[in-house]
CSV table of C-alpha atoms in Angstrom, one decimal:
chain,number,residue,atom,x,y,z
A,273,UNK,CA,-129.1,-53.6,1.3
A,274,UNK,CA,-127.3,-56.1,-1.2
A,275,UNK,CA,-128.0,-56.0,-4.9
A,276,UNK,CA,-128.5,-59.2,-6.5
A,277,UNK,CA,-126.1,-60.2,-9.1
A,278,UNK,CA,-128.7,-62.7,-10.9
A,279,UNK,CA,-130.8,-61.7,-13.9
A,280,UNK,CA,-133.7,-59.8,-13.1
A,281,UNK,CA,-137.1,-61.8,-14.0
A,282,UNK,CA,-139.4,-59.6,-15.9
A,283,UNK,CA,-142.3,-62.2,-15.4
A,284,UNK,CA,-142.0,-61.8,-11.7
A,285,UNK,CA,-142.2,-58.2,-11.9
A,286,UNK,CA,-145.3,-58.2,-14.0
A,287,UNK,CA,-147.2,-60.2,-11.2
A,288,UNK,CA,-146.8,-57.2,-9.0
A,289,UNK,CA,-149.9,-55.1,-8.5
A,290,UNK,CA,-148.1,-52.0,-9.4
A,291,UNK,CA,-147.6,-53.2,-12.8
A,292,UNK,CA,-151.1,-54.7,-13.4
A,293,UNK,CA,-151.9,-53.9,-17.2
A,294,UNK,CA,-148.6,-52.5,-18.0
A,295,UNK,CA,-147.2,-53.2,-21.4
A,296,UNK,CA,-144.5,-55.6,-21.8
A,297,UNK,CA,-142.1,-53.1,-23.2
A,298,UNK,CA,-142.5,-51.0,-20.0
A,299,UNK,CA,-141.6,-53.9,-18.1
A,300,UNK,CA,-138.5,-54.2,-19.9
A,301,UNK,CA,-137.8,-50.9,-19.3
A,302,UNK,CA,-138.2,-51.4,-15.6
A,303,UNK,CA,-136.1,-54.3,-15.8
A,304,UNK,CA,-133.5,-52.4,-17.1
A,305,UNK,CA,-133.5,-49.3,-14.7
A,306,UNK,CA,-134.6,-51.0,-11.4
A,307,UNK,CA,-132.6,-52.8,-9.0
A,308,UNK,CA,-133.6,-55.9,-7.1
A,309,UNK,CA,-131.9,-56.0,-3.5
A,310,UNK,CA,-131.8,-58.2,-0.6
A,311,UNK,CA,-132.1,-57.2,2.8
A,312,UNK,CA,-131.9,-59.0,6.1
A,313,UNK,CA,-134.6,-59.4,8.9
A,314,UNK,CA,-134.2,-56.4,11.1
A,315,UNK,CA,-132.9,-54.0,8.7
A,316,UNK,CA,-134.7,-50.7,8.5
A,317,UNK,CA,-136.1,-49.8,5.0
A,318,UNK,CA,-137.8,-46.5,6.0
A,319,UNK,CA,-137.3,-44.3,9.1
A,320,UNK,CA,-139.0,-41.1,9.6
A,321,UNK,CA,-135.9,-39.4,10.6
A,322,UNK,CA,-134.3,-40.3,7.3
A,323,UNK,CA,-135.1,-38.9,3.7
A,324,UNK,CA,-136.6,-41.4,1.4
A,325,UNK,CA,-136.4,-41.3,-2.2
A,326,UNK,CA,-137.4,-44.5,-3.5
A,327,UNK,CA,-140.4,-47.0,-3.7
A,328,UNK,CA,-139.9,-50.4,-2.6
A,329,UNK,CA,-141.7,-53.4,-3.9
A,330,UNK,CA,-141.8,-56.6,-1.7
A,331,UNK,CA,-140.9,-59.4,-4.0
A,332,UNK,CA,-140.3,-62.2,-1.5
A,333,UNK,CA,-140.4,-62.1,2.4
A,334,UNK,CA,-142.4,-59.8,5.1
A,335,UNK,CA,-142.1,-56.2,6.6
A,336,UNK,CA,-143.4,-54.6,9.3
A,337,UNK,CA,-144.8,-50.9,9.8
A,338,UNK,CA,-143.9,-49.7,13.0
A,339,UNK,CA,-145.1,-46.9,15.4
A,340,UNK,CA,-142.3,-44.4,15.4
A,341,UNK,CA,-142.7,-43.6,19.0
A,342,UNK,CA,-140.7,-45.1,21.9
A,343,UNK,CA,-142.8,-48.4,22.1
A,344,UNK,CA,-141.8,-49.4,18.5
A,345,UNK,CA,-145.0,-51.4,18.2
A,346,UNK,CA,-146.1,-53.0,14.9
A,347,UNK,CA,-148.9,-51.5,13.3
A,348,UNK,CA,-149.3,-53.3,10.1
A,349,UNK,CA,-147.6,-56.2,8.1
A,350,UNK,CA,-146.6,-56.2,4.5
A,351,UNK,CA,-146.3,-59.1,2.2
A,352,UNK,CA,-145.3,-59.9,-1.1
A,353,UNK,CA,-146.5,-57.6,-3.9
A,354,UNK,CA,-147.0,-54.8,-1.3
A,355,UNK,CA,-145.0,-51.5,-1.8
A,356,UNK,CA,-143.8,-48.9,0.6
A,357,UNK,CA,-142.3,-45.6,0.4
A,358,UNK,CA,-144.6,-44.2,-2.4
A,359,UNK,CA,-146.0,-41.5,0.0
A,360,UNK,CA,-142.9,-39.9,0.6
A,361,UNK,CA,-142.1,-40.1,-2.9
A,362,UNK,CA,-145.2,-38.4,-3.8
A,363,UNK,CA,-145.2,-35.6,-1.5
A,364,UNK,CA,-141.6,-35.3,-0.8
A,365,UNK,CA,-142.0,-35.5,2.8
A,366,UNK,CA,-140.4,-37.6,5.4
A,367,UNK,CA,-141.8,-41.4,6.0
A,368,UNK,CA,-144.8,-41.3,8.5
A,369,UNK,CA,-143.8,-44.5,10.1
A,370,UNK,CA,-140.7,-47.0,10.5
A,371,UNK,CA,-140.7,-50.0,8.2
A,372,UNK,CA,-138.5,-52.9,9.1
A,373,UNK,CA,-137.8,-56.2,7.3
A,374,UNK,CA,-139.5,-58.8,9.4
A,375,UNK,CA,-137.8,-61.7,7.4
A,376,UNK,CA,-135.2,-61.4,4.9
A,377,UNK,CA,-136.6,-60.0,1.9
A,378,UNK,CA,-136.1,-59.2,-1.8
A,379,UNK,CA,-137.2,-55.8,-3.0
A,380,UNK,CA,-137.6,-54.0,-6.3
A,381,UNK,CA,-136.3,-50.6,-5.9
A,382,UNK,CA,-137.9,-47.9,-7.8
A,383,UNK,CA,-136.0,-44.3,-7.5
A,384,UNK,CA,-138.2,-41.3,-7.5
A,385,UNK,CA,-137.2,-40.0,-11.0
A,386,UNK,CA,-137.6,-43.3,-12.3
A,387,UNK,CA,-141.2,-43.5,-10.8
A,388,UNK,CA,-142.2,-40.2,-12.5
A,389,UNK,CA,-140.9,-41.5,-16.0
A,390,UNK,CA,-142.5,-44.8,-15.7
A,391,UNK,CA,-146.1,-42.7,-14.8
A,392,UNK,CA,-145.4,-40.8,-17.9
A,393,UNK,CA,-144.9,-43.7,-20.0
A,394,UNK,CA,-147.6,-46.2,-18.5
A,395,UNK,CA,-150.7,-44.0,-17.2
A,396,UNK,CA,-151.5,-47.7,-15.6
A,397,UNK,CA,-149.2,-47.3,-13.2
A,398,UNK,CA,-150.7,-44.1,-11.8
A,399,UNK,CA,-153.9,-45.7,-11.7
A,400,UNK,CA,-152.6,-48.9,-9.9
A,401,UNK,CA,-150.8,-46.6,-7.4
A,402,UNK,CA,-154.0,-44.8,-6.9
A,403,UNK,CA,-155.5,-48.2,-6.2
A,404,UNK,CA,-152.7,-49.0,-3.6
A,405,UNK,CA,-153.3,-45.5,-1.8
A,406,UNK,CA,-156.9,-45.9,-1.8
A,407,UNK,CA,-156.8,-49.3,0.0
A,408,UNK,CA,-154.5,-47.6,2.4
A,409,UNK,CA,-156.8,-44.8,3.3
A,410,UNK,CA,-159.7,-47.4,3.6
A,411,UNK,CA,-157.6,-49.3,6.1
A,412,UNK,CA,-156.7,-46.2,8.1
A,413,UNK,CA,-160.2,-45.3,8.3
A,414,UNK,CA,-161.5,-48.6,9.4
A,415,UNK,CA,-158.4,-48.4,12.0
A,416,UNK,CA,-159.8,-44.7,13.3
A,417,UNK,CA,-163.3,-45.9,13.4
A,418,UNK,CA,-162.3,-49.0,15.3
A,419,UNK,CA,-160.1,-46.7,17.7
A,420,UNK,CA,-163.1,-44.6,18.3
A,421,UNK,CA,-165.4,-47.6,19.0
A,422,UNK,CA,-163.0,-48.6,21.7
A,423,UNK,CA,-162.6,-45.2,23.2
A,424,UNK,CA,-166.5,-44.6,23.5
A,425,UNK,CA,-166.7,-48.1,25.1
A,426,UNK,CA,-163.9,-47.4,27.3
A,427,UNK,CA,-165.4,-44.1,28.1
A,428,UNK,CA,-168.7,-45.8,28.8
A,429,UNK,CA,-167.2,-48.3,31.0
A,430,UNK,CA,-165.4,-45.9,33.1
A,431,UNK,CA,-168.7,-43.8,33.8
A,432,UNK,CA,-171.1,-46.7,34.0
A,433,UNK,CA,-171.5,-49.2,36.7
A,434,UNK,CA,-171.8,-52.8,34.8
A,435,UNK,CA,-174.0,-54.5,37.5
A,436,UNK,CA,-177.0,-51.8,37.6
A,437,UNK,CA,-176.2,-50.1,34.2
A,438,UNK,CA,-176.3,-46.7,36.3
A,439,UNK,CA,-173.6,-44.3,36.1
A,440,UNK,CA,-171.1,-44.6,38.8
A,441,UNK,CA,-169.3,-42.3,41.1
A,442,UNK,CA,-167.1,-40.8,38.7
A,443,UNK,CA,-169.8,-39.8,36.2
A,444,UNK,CA,-171.7,-38.4,39.4
A,445,UNK,CA,-169.0,-36.1,40.7
A,446,UNK,CA,-168.3,-34.8,37.2
A,447,UNK,CA,-172.3,-34.1,36.9
A,448,UNK,CA,-172.5,-32.7,40.6
A,449,UNK,CA,-169.7,-30.2,39.6
A,450,UNK,CA,-171.7,-28.8,36.7
A,451,UNK,CA,-175.0,-28.8,38.4
A,452,UNK,CA,-173.7,-26.7,41.3
A,453,UNK,CA,-172.1,-24.2,39.1
A,454,UNK,CA,-175.3,-24.1,37.0
A,455,UNK,CA,-177.4,-23.6,40.1
A,456,UNK,CA,-174.9,-21.2,41.9
A,457,UNK,CA,-175.1,-18.9,38.5
A,458,UNK,CA,-179.3,-19.3,38.0
A,459,UNK,CA,-180.2,-19.5,41.8
A,460,UNK,CA,-182.0,-22.6,41.2
A,461,UNK,CA,-182.5,-25.1,43.8
A,462,UNK,CA,-180.8,-28.4,43.9
A,463,UNK,CA,-181.7,-31.3,46.1
A,464,UNK,CA,-179.7,-34.3,46.5
A,465,UNK,CA,-180.4,-37.9,48.3
A,466,UNK,CA,-178.4,-40.7,49.2
A,467,UNK,CA,-179.9,-43.9,49.8
A,468,UNK,CA,-178.4,-47.1,51.5
A,469,UNK,CA,-179.7,-50.6,51.3
A,470,UNK,CA,-180.4,-51.7,54.9
A,471,UNK,CA,-178.7,-54.7,56.3
A,472,UNK,CA,-177.0,-55.1,53.0
A,473,UNK,CA,-174.1,-57.2,54.7
A,474,UNK,CA,-176.4,-59.5,56.5
A,475,UNK,CA,-178.5,-60.1,53.3
A,476,UNK,CA,-175.3,-61.1,51.3
A,477,UNK,CA,-174.1,-63.4,54.3
A,478,UNK,CA,-177.6,-64.8,54.5
A,479,UNK,CA,-178.5,-65.4,50.8
A,480,UNK,CA,-175.5,-65.3,49.0
A,481,UNK,CA,-173.5,-62.6,47.2
A,482,UNK,CA,-175.3,-63.4,43.6
A,483,UNK,CA,-178.6,-62.8,45.6
A,484,UNK,CA,-177.1,-59.4,46.8
A,485,UNK,CA,-176.4,-58.5,43.1
A,486,UNK,CA,-180.1,-59.1,42.3
A,487,UNK,CA,-181.0,-57.1,45.3
A,488,UNK,CA,-179.0,-54.1,44.0
A,489,UNK,CA,-180.6,-54.4,40.5
A,490,UNK,CA,-183.9,-54.3,41.8
A,491,UNK,CA,-183.1,-51.2,43.7
A,492,UNK,CA,-181.8,-49.7,40.6
A,493,UNK,CA,-185.0,-50.6,38.7
A,494,UNK,CA,-187.0,-48.8,41.4
A,495,UNK,CA,-185.0,-45.8,41.5
A,496,UNK,CA,-185.0,-45.4,37.9
A,497,UNK,CA,-189.0,-46.0,37.5
A,498,UNK,CA,-189.4,-43.3,40.4
A,499,UNK,CA,-187.5,-40.4,38.8
A,500,UNK,CA,-188.1,-37.6,36.2
A,501,UNK,CA,-186.1,-37.3,32.9
A,502,UNK,CA,-184.0,-34.5,34.6
A,503,UNK,CA,-183.1,-36.3,37.7
A,504,UNK,CA,-179.8,-37.6,37.7
A,505,UNK,CA,-179.1,-41.1,39.7
A,506,UNK,CA,-175.8,-43.1,40.1
A,507,UNK,CA,-174.5,-46.0,42.1
A,508,UNK,CA,-172.0,-44.2,44.5
A,509,UNK,CA,-170.4,-47.3,45.7
A,510,UNK,CA,-171.6,-50.6,47.2
A,511,UNK,CA,-175.0,-50.5,48.3
A,512,UNK,CA,-175.1,-46.8,48.1
A,513,UNK,CA,-177.2,-44.8,45.4
A,514,UNK,CA,-177.4,-41.0,44.8
A,515,UNK,CA,-180.0,-39.0,43.2
A,516,UNK,CA,-179.7,-35.2,42.1
A,517,UNK,CA,-182.9,-33.2,41.6
A,518,UNK,CA,-182.3,-30.1,39.8
A,519,UNK,CA,-184.8,-27.2,40.3
A,520,UNK,CA,-186.3,-29.2,43.3
A,521,UNK,CA,-186.7,-27.6,46.8
A,522,UNK,CA,-186.2,-29.7,49.9
A,523,UNK,CA,-189.9,-30.0,50.7
A,524,UNK,CA,-190.7,-31.3,47.2
A,525,UNK,CA,-187.6,-33.8,47.1
A,526,UNK,CA,-188.6,-35.0,50.5
A,527,UNK,CA,-191.9,-36.3,48.6
A,528,UNK,CA,-189.8,-37.8,45.7
A,529,UNK,CA,-187.7,-39.6,48.5
A,530,UNK,CA,-190.6,-41.1,50.0
A,531,UNK,CA,-192.0,-42.6,46.9
A,532,UNK,CA,-188.8,-43.9,46.2
A,533,UNK,CA,-188.6,-45.2,49.6
A,534,UNK,CA,-192.0,-47.1,49.2
A,535,UNK,CA,-191.4,-48.3,45.7
A,536,UNK,CA,-187.9,-50.1,46.8
A,537,UNK,CA,-189.9,-51.7,49.6
A,538,UNK,CA,-192.5,-53.1,47.1
A,539,UNK,CA,-190.2,-54.0,44.5
A,540,UNK,CA,-189.8,-57.7,43.9
A,541,UNK,CA,-186.2,-58.9,44.0
A,542,UNK,CA,-185.6,-62.3,42.0
A,543,UNK,CA,-182.4,-64.4,41.2
A,544,UNK,CA,-181.0,-64.7,37.7
A,545,UNK,CA,-183.5,-67.6,37.0
A,546,UNK,CA,-186.5,-65.5,38.0
A,547,UNK,CA,-186.9,-67.2,41.7
A,548,UNK,CA,-188.2,-64.7,44.2
A,549,UNK,CA,-185.9,-63.5,46.9
A,550,UNK,CA,-186.5,-61.6,50.1
A,551,UNK,CA,-187.0,-57.8,49.4
A,552,UNK,CA,-184.9,-54.9,50.7
A,553,UNK,CA,-185.8,-51.7,52.3
A,554,UNK,CA,-183.6,-48.5,52.1
A,555,UNK,CA,-182.6,-45.7,54.3
A,556,UNK,CA,-182.5,-42.1,52.7
A,557,UNK,CA,-180.5,-39.3,53.5
A,558,UNK,CA,-181.9,-35.8,51.9
A,559,UNK,CA,-180.4,-32.3,51.8
A,560,UNK,CA,-180.3,-29.4,49.5
A,561,UNK,CA,-177.5,-27.3,48.3
A,562,UNK,CA,-176.5,-24.3,50.5
A,563,UNK,CA,-174.9,-21.1,49.4
A,564,UNK,CA,-171.2,-21.6,49.1
A,565,UNK,CA,-171.0,-25.4,49.3
A,566,UNK,CA,-168.8,-27.3,46.8
A,567,UNK,CA,-169.4,-30.7,45.8
A,568,UNK,CA,-167.4,-32.3,48.8
A,569,UNK,CA,-169.4,-30.4,51.4
A,570,UNK,CA,-172.8,-31.2,49.5
A,571,UNK,CA,-171.8,-35.1,49.7
A,572,UNK,CA,-170.5,-34.8,53.2
A,573,UNK,CA,-173.9,-33.1,54.3
A,574,UNK,CA,-176.1,-35.8,52.4
A,575,UNK,CA,-174.0,-38.5,54.1
A,576,UNK,CA,-174.6,-37.2,57.4
A,577,UNK,CA,-178.1,-37.1,56.9
A,578,UNK,CA,-178.4,-40.8,55.6
A,579,UNK,CA,-176.3,-41.7,58.9
A,580,UNK,CA,-179.2,-40.1,60.9
A,581,UNK,CA,-181.8,-42.3,58.9
A,582,UNK,CA,-179.9,-45.4,59.6
A,583,UNK,CA,-179.1,-44.6,63.3
A,584,UNK,CA,-182.8,-43.7,63.8
A,585,UNK,CA,-183.8,-47.3,62.8
A,586,UNK,CA,-183.5,-47.5,58.9
A,587,UNK,CA,-186.4,-47.7,56.5
A,588,UNK,CA,-186.7,-43.9,56.9
A,589,UNK,CA,-185.6,-40.5,55.7
A,590,UNK,CA,-183.7,-37.8,57.4
A,591,UNK,CA,-182.6,-34.3,56.5
């Protein structure tokens, strides 16, 4: 940093938000006690690894608040009239972030001892400082809330299939692990079905992939309409869907599966303009959790049952 040799401008200091409402005699005192320095673009003003003992008010130029981590990403930009360093002066701790001059800057430097004297002389400075800190906290809260919103959106996208709105395979596997653990403890039955749209590749090849998407949406709607609130459904991948039936034995699950098979067969398929498309049928594999089975073994068992249903002619249920 280089100190300026020119006369400090009291009128300029008076325009800074920190000095709003401060008497002129106090501004003269600040002019005498505080130095205006020049820093060049790229110079570091604050660093978490370095003790700070001053507040810096930007008179001209811009600065960046950067992530102290390895990526050194810019978190915020500071402009004329804004100050930095006040937190570490107030609490005596290290700076929480790195602040770097984005352009050549002129800074008013208020040493910590001078700041406390100034607050004693002019309580308006404390009021203005509280406003600054309050706006920082408000901004930080908004950033946190936006970060949480984005996190929830990412979590949602990671577990929900965007085409059908059903949960996806990742979510199902997590849920299945919990259901198996619960049923092993309680001794409750757990049935599972795996459903596959018959001749789906031919449907896509004949009517187009957009029509295939509409058919998958129709299947998902039919499945959702035929299940209890306690039942769990997911798009397992491609044209395969899975449903879990906690507390339902294999015989009762077979009845539910038959209702779903009929519901899909009867459910209309329409394109995105509402025009009718050919309907589809499904093959269903069905099984129940056996003692000692884990998630992969249960999925392999129901997949084998699905293969038998398809091998037997499709549009049917196999256990």
